[in-house]
């Protein structure tokens, strides 16, 4: 079995889980006061990091050593977004999503970066599949944030 290839069943199961999570969270958030309100800062962090991560992941067919500084900068920015999420009250769902995304032991951005470092470079097919999965994970974070209740003065 090819170590660098997620099984289509595994990829489909993960996508299904993320889709259900976004639907449940969006439906459950309508007027719910048990979650933090929408934050333009959190939304911007998530959308910017998604773009940054996907561009960097596209370079994983090249040696990790050539992009180590970029990887470290991305990890730092992920930590900043995570710490921002942790600092907001009633934000447990967002915190958990950031933890999943950056976890090096999961099929996530963290796991992808760990594998890239261990293997030096990755095959294009694996990179493409991983980018789709990570994009879905970011979309779950973005969807959660955009579905949060808006306060007065929030666009």
PDB file of C-alpha atoms in Angstrom:
ATOM      1  CA  UNK A   1       0.000   0.000   0.000  1.00  0.00           C
ATOM      2  CA  UNK A   2       1.292   3.445  -0.888  1.00  0.00           C
ATOM      3  CA  UNK A   3       2.087   5.398   2.333  1.00  0.00           C
ATOM      4  CA  UNK A   4       1.762   8.753   0.610  1.00  0.00           C
ATOM      5  CA  UNK A   5      -1.728   8.184  -0.696  1.00  0.00           C
ATOM      6  CA  UNK A   6      -4.799   8.635   1.448  1.00  0.00           C
ATOM      7  CA  UNK A   7      -7.329   5.974   0.617  1.00  0.00           C
ATOM      8  CA  UNK A   8     -10.312   7.374  -1.198  1.00  0.00           C
ATOM      9  CA  UNK A   9     -12.519   5.870   1.492  1.00  0.00           C
ATOM     10  CA  UNK A  10     -10.513   7.630   4.210  1.00  0.00           C
ATOM     11  CA  UNK A  11     -10.600  10.931   2.308  1.00  0.00           C
ATOM     12  CA  UNK A  12     -14.332  10.593   1.689  1.00  0.00           C
ATOM     13  CA  UNK A  13     -14.977   9.761   5.366  1.00  0.00           C
ATOM     14  CA  UNK A  14     -12.986  12.792   6.525  1.00  0.00           C
ATOM     15  CA  UNK A  15     -14.750  15.107   4.067  1.00  0.00           C
ATOM     16  CA  UNK A  16     -18.128  13.748   5.139  1.00  0.00           C
ATOM     17  CA  UNK A  17     -17.254  14.360   8.791  1.00  0.00           C
ATOM     18  CA  UNK A  18     -16.158  17.928   8.058  1.00  0.00           C
ATOM     19  CA  UNK A  19     -19.270  18.619   6.009  1.00  0.00           C
ATOM     20  CA  UNK A  20     -21.534  17.293   8.741  1.00  0.00           C
ATOM     21  CA  UNK A  21     -19.638  19.308  11.340  1.00  0.00           C
ATOM     22  CA  UNK A  22     -20.118  22.537   9.392  1.00  0.00           C
ATOM     23  CA  UNK A  23     -23.833  21.809   8.867  1.00  0.00           C
ATOM     24  CA  UNK A  24     -24.403  20.965  12.528  1.00  0.00           C
ATOM     25  CA  UNK A  25     -22.508  24.004  13.698  1.00  0.00           C
ATOM     26  CA  UNK A  26     -24.216  26.362  11.270  1.00  0.00           C
ATOM     27  CA  UNK A  27     -27.702  25.110  12.154  1.00  0.00           C
ATOM     28  CA  UNK A  28     -26.909  25.048  15.857  1.00  0.00           C
ATOM     29  CA  UNK A  29     -25.523  28.561  15.925  1.00  0.00           C
ATOM     30  CA  UNK A  30     -28.616  30.426  14.859  1.00  0.00           C
ATOM     31  CA  UNK A  31     -29.072  32.875  17.717  1.00  0.00           C
ATOM     32  CA  UNK A  32     -27.088  30.711  20.108  1.00  0.00           C
ATOM     33  CA  UNK A  33     -25.530  32.650  22.973  1.00  0.00           C
ATOM     34  CA  UNK A  34     -23.249  29.814  24.069  1.00  0.00           C
ATOM     35  CA  UNK A  35     -20.648  30.606  21.453  1.00  0.00           C
ATOM     36  CA  UNK A  36     -18.481  33.631  20.918  1.00  0.00           C
ATOM     37  CA  UNK A  37     -19.725  36.231  18.449  1.00  0.00           C
ATOM     38  CA  UNK A  38     -18.292  36.620  14.973  1.00  0.00           C
ATOM     39  CA  UNK A  39     -14.782  38.041  14.800  1.00  0.00           C
ATOM     40  CA  UNK A  40     -13.526  39.692  11.628  1.00  0.00           C
ATOM     41  CA  UNK A  41      -9.980  39.127  12.909  1.00  0.00           C
ATOM     42  CA  UNK A  42     -10.524  35.379  13.344  1.00  0.00           C
ATOM     43  CA  UNK A  43     -12.163  35.168   9.920  1.00  0.00           C
ATOM     44  CA  UNK A  44      -9.293  37.028   8.270  1.00  0.00           C
ATOM     45  CA  UNK A  45      -6.690  34.869  10.038  1.00  0.00           C
ATOM     46  CA  UNK A  46      -8.374  31.684   8.839  1.00  0.00           C
ATOM     47  CA  UNK A  47      -8.795  32.809   5.229  1.00  0.00           C
ATOM     48  CA  UNK A  48      -5.242  34.169   5.018  1.00  0.00           C
ATOM     49  CA  UNK A  49      -3.747  31.067   6.593  1.00  0.00           C
ATOM     50  CA  UNK A  50      -5.716  28.847   4.224  1.00  0.00           C
ATOM     51  CA  UNK A  51      -4.221  30.595   1.206  1.00  0.00           C
ATOM     52  CA  UNK A  52      -0.727  30.615   2.725  1.00  0.00           C
ATOM     53  CA  UNK A  53      -0.904  26.930   3.684  1.00  0.00           C
ATOM     54  CA  UNK A  54      -2.187  25.744   0.295  1.00  0.00           C
ATOM     55  CA  UNK A  55       0.494  27.656  -1.601  1.00  0.00           C
ATOM     56  CA  UNK A  56       3.207  26.249   0.640  1.00  0.00           C
ATOM     57  CA  UNK A  57       1.795  22.726   0.422  1.00  0.00           C
ATOM     58  CA  UNK A  58       2.076  22.995  -3.356  1.00  0.00           C
ATOM     59  CA  UNK A  59       5.840  23.281  -2.921  1.00  0.00           C
ATOM     60  CA  UNK A  60       6.101  19.987  -1.022  1.00  0.00           C
ATOM     61  CA  UNK A  61       7.258  18.196  -4.161  1.00  0.00           C
ATOM     62  CA  UNK A  62      10.527  20.064  -3.589  1.00  0.00           C
ATOM     63  CA  UNK A  63      12.945  19.327  -0.724  1.00  0.00           C
ATOM     64  CA  UNK A  64      11.666  20.417   2.688  1.00  0.00           C
ATOM     65  CA  UNK A  65      14.999  22.047   3.450  1.00  0.00           C
ATOM     66  CA  UNK A  66      14.371  24.623   0.708  1.00  0.00           C
ATOM     67  CA  UNK A  67      11.164  25.729   2.435  1.00  0.00           C
ATOM     68  CA  UNK A  68      11.925  25.161   6.094  1.00  0.00           C
ATOM     69  CA  UNK A  69      11.799  28.881   6.955  1.00  0.00           C
ATOM     70  CA  UNK A  70       8.391  29.207   5.254  1.00  0.00           C
ATOM     71  CA  UNK A  71       7.105  26.162   7.137  1.00  0.00           C
ATOM     72  CA  UNK A  72       8.280  27.612  10.452  1.00  0.00           C
ATOM     73  CA  UNK A  73       6.624  30.953   9.624  1.00  0.00           C
ATOM     74  CA  UNK A  74       3.365  29.158   8.786  1.00  0.00           C
ATOM     75  CA  UNK A  75       3.509  27.191  12.039  1.00  0.00           C
ATOM     76  CA  UNK A  76       4.040  30.423  13.950  1.00  0.00           C
ATOM     77  CA  UNK A  77       1.050  32.032  12.242  1.00  0.00           C
ATOM     78  CA  UNK A  78      -1.069  28.945  13.006  1.00  0.00           C
ATOM     79  CA  UNK A  79      -0.070  29.239  16.660  1.00  0.00           C
ATOM     80  CA  UNK A  80      -1.039  32.912  16.656  1.00  0.00           C
ATOM     81  CA  UNK A  81      -4.479  32.117  15.245  1.00  0.00           C
ATOM     82  CA  UNK A  82      -4.884  29.287  17.758  1.00  0.00           C
ATOM     83  CA  UNK A  83      -3.889  31.542  20.667  1.00  0.00           C
ATOM     84  CA  UNK A  84      -6.293  34.217  19.440  1.00  0.00           C
ATOM     85  CA  UNK A  85      -9.087  31.615  19.364  1.00  0.00           C
ATOM     86  CA  UNK A  86      -8.155  30.424  22.861  1.00  0.00           C
ATOM     87  CA  UNK A  87      -8.329  33.975  24.187  1.00  0.00           C
ATOM     88  CA  UNK A  88     -11.950  34.461  23.138  1.00  0.00           C
ATOM     89  CA  UNK A  89     -14.685  33.405  25.582  1.00  0.00           C
ATOM     90  CA  UNK A  90     -17.114  30.641  24.606  1.00  0.00           C
ATOM     91  CA  UNK A  91     -14.950  29.611  21.681  1.00  0.00           C
ATOM     92  CA  UNK A  92     -14.362  25.917  22.396  1.00  0.00           C
ATOM     93  CA  UNK A  93     -15.540  24.699  18.975  1.00  0.00           C
ATOM     94  CA  UNK A  94     -13.108  26.954  17.127  1.00  0.00           C
ATOM     95  CA  UNK A  95     -10.290  26.038  19.491  1.00  0.00           C
ATOM     96  CA  UNK A  96     -10.894  22.341  18.836  1.00  0.00           C
ATOM     97  CA  UNK A  97     -10.888  22.861  15.062  1.00  0.00           C
ATOM     98  CA  UNK A  98      -7.549  24.691  15.224  1.00  0.00           C
ATOM     99  CA  UNK A  99      -6.145  21.868  17.390  1.00  0.00           C
ATOM    100  CA  UNK A 100      -7.191  19.294  14.800  1.00  0.00           C
ATOM    101  CA  UNK A 101      -5.735  21.330  11.933  1.00  0.00           C
ATOM    102  CA  UNK A 102      -2.311  21.759  13.506  1.00  0.00           C
ATOM    103  CA  UNK A 103      -2.023  18.272  15.079  1.00  0.00           C
ATOM    104  CA  UNK A 104       1.043  16.517  13.602  1.00  0.00           C
ATOM    105  CA  UNK A 105      -0.474  13.088  14.321  1.00  0.00           C
ATOM    106  CA  UNK A 106      -3.590  13.561  12.187  1.00  0.00           C
ATOM    107  CA  UNK A 107      -4.473  13.768   8.512  1.00  0.00           C
ATOM    108  CA  UNK A 108      -4.253  17.526   8.755  1.00  0.00           C
ATOM    109  CA  UNK A 109      -1.942  20.381   7.957  1.00  0.00           C
ATOM    110  CA  UNK A 110       0.210  19.495  10.966  1.00  0.00           C
ATOM    111  CA  UNK A 111       0.474  15.888   9.816  1.00  0.00           C
ATOM    112  CA  UNK A 112       1.284  16.963   6.281  1.00  0.00           C
ATOM    113  CA  UNK A 113       4.093  19.255   7.418  1.00  0.00           C
ATOM    114  CA  UNK A 114       5.516  16.511   9.635  1.00  0.00           C
ATOM    115  CA  UNK A 115       5.490  14.009   6.769  1.00  0.00           C
ATOM    116  CA  UNK A 116       7.110  16.526   4.419  1.00  0.00           C
ATOM    117  CA  UNK A 117       9.900  17.080   6.914  1.00  0.00           C
ATOM    118  CA  UNK A 118      10.414  13.339   7.435  1.00  0.00           C
ATOM    119  CA  UNK A 119      10.373  12.401   3.757  1.00  0.00           C
ATOM    120  CA  UNK A 120      12.040  15.522   2.334  1.00  0.00           C
ATOM    121  CA  UNK A 121       9.705  15.722  -0.668  1.00  0.00           C
ATOM    122  CA  UNK A 122       6.287  14.318  -1.486  1.00  0.00           C
ATOM    123  CA  UNK A 123       4.644  13.016  -4.622  1.00  0.00           C
ATOM    124  CA  UNK A 124       2.327  15.395  -6.527  1.00  0.00           C
ATOM    125  CA  UNK A 125      -0.734  13.124  -6.213  1.00  0.00           C
ATOM    126  CA  UNK A 126      -0.362  12.974  -2.427  1.00  0.00           C
ATOM    127  CA  UNK A 127       0.156  16.724  -2.218  1.00  0.00           C
ATOM    128  CA  UNK A 128      -3.010  17.363  -4.239  1.00  0.00           C
ATOM    129  CA  UNK A 129      -5.126  15.048  -2.079  1.00  0.00           C
ATOM    130  CA  UNK A 130      -3.728  16.544   1.108  1.00  0.00           C
ATOM    131  CA  UNK A 131      -4.385  20.085  -0.148  1.00  0.00           C
ATOM    132  CA  UNK A 132      -8.043  19.200  -0.726  1.00  0.00           C
ATOM    133  CA  UNK A 133      -8.351  17.781   2.780  1.00  0.00           C
ATOM    134  CA  UNK A 134      -6.615  20.761   4.406  1.00  0.00           C
ATOM    135  CA  UNK A 135      -8.759  23.172   2.367  1.00  0.00           C
ATOM    136  CA  UNK A 136     -11.839  21.396   3.737  1.00  0.00           C
ATOM    137  CA  UNK A 137     -10.480  21.701   7.275  1.00  0.00           C
ATOM    138  CA  UNK A 138      -9.898  25.418   6.840  1.00  0.00           C
ATOM    139  CA  UNK A 139     -13.362  25.752   5.302  1.00  0.00           C
ATOM    140  CA  UNK A 140     -14.824  24.201   8.464  1.00  0.00           C
ATOM    141  CA  UNK A 141     -13.061  26.843  10.579  1.00  0.00           C
ATOM    142  CA  UNK A 142     -14.081  29.638   8.207  1.00  0.00           C
ATOM    143  CA  UNK A 143     -17.666  28.364   8.052  1.00  0.00           C
ATOM    144  CA  UNK A 144     -17.910  28.198  11.811  1.00  0.00           C
ATOM    145  CA  UNK A 145     -16.627  31.743  12.191  1.00  0.00           C
ATOM    146  CA  UNK A 146     -18.853  33.197   9.469  1.00  0.00           C
ATOM    147  CA  UNK A 147     -21.865  31.408  10.978  1.00  0.00           C
ATOM    148  CA  UNK A 148     -21.399  32.938  14.415  1.00  0.00           C
ATOM    149  CA  UNK A 149     -23.861  35.562  15.567  1.00  0.00           C
ATOM    150  CA  UNK A 150     -22.947  39.068  14.543  1.00  0.00           C
ATOM    151  CA  UNK A 151     -23.031  41.827  17.134  1.00  0.00           C
ATOM    152  CA  UNK A 152     -24.188  45.380  16.528  1.00  0.00           C
ATOM    153  CA  UNK A 153     -21.719  47.107  14.241  1.00  0.00           C
ATOM    154  CA  UNK A 154     -20.383  43.819  12.812  1.00  0.00           C
ATOM    155  CA  UNK A 155     -20.599  43.404   9.053  1.00  0.00           C
TER     156      UNK A 155
END
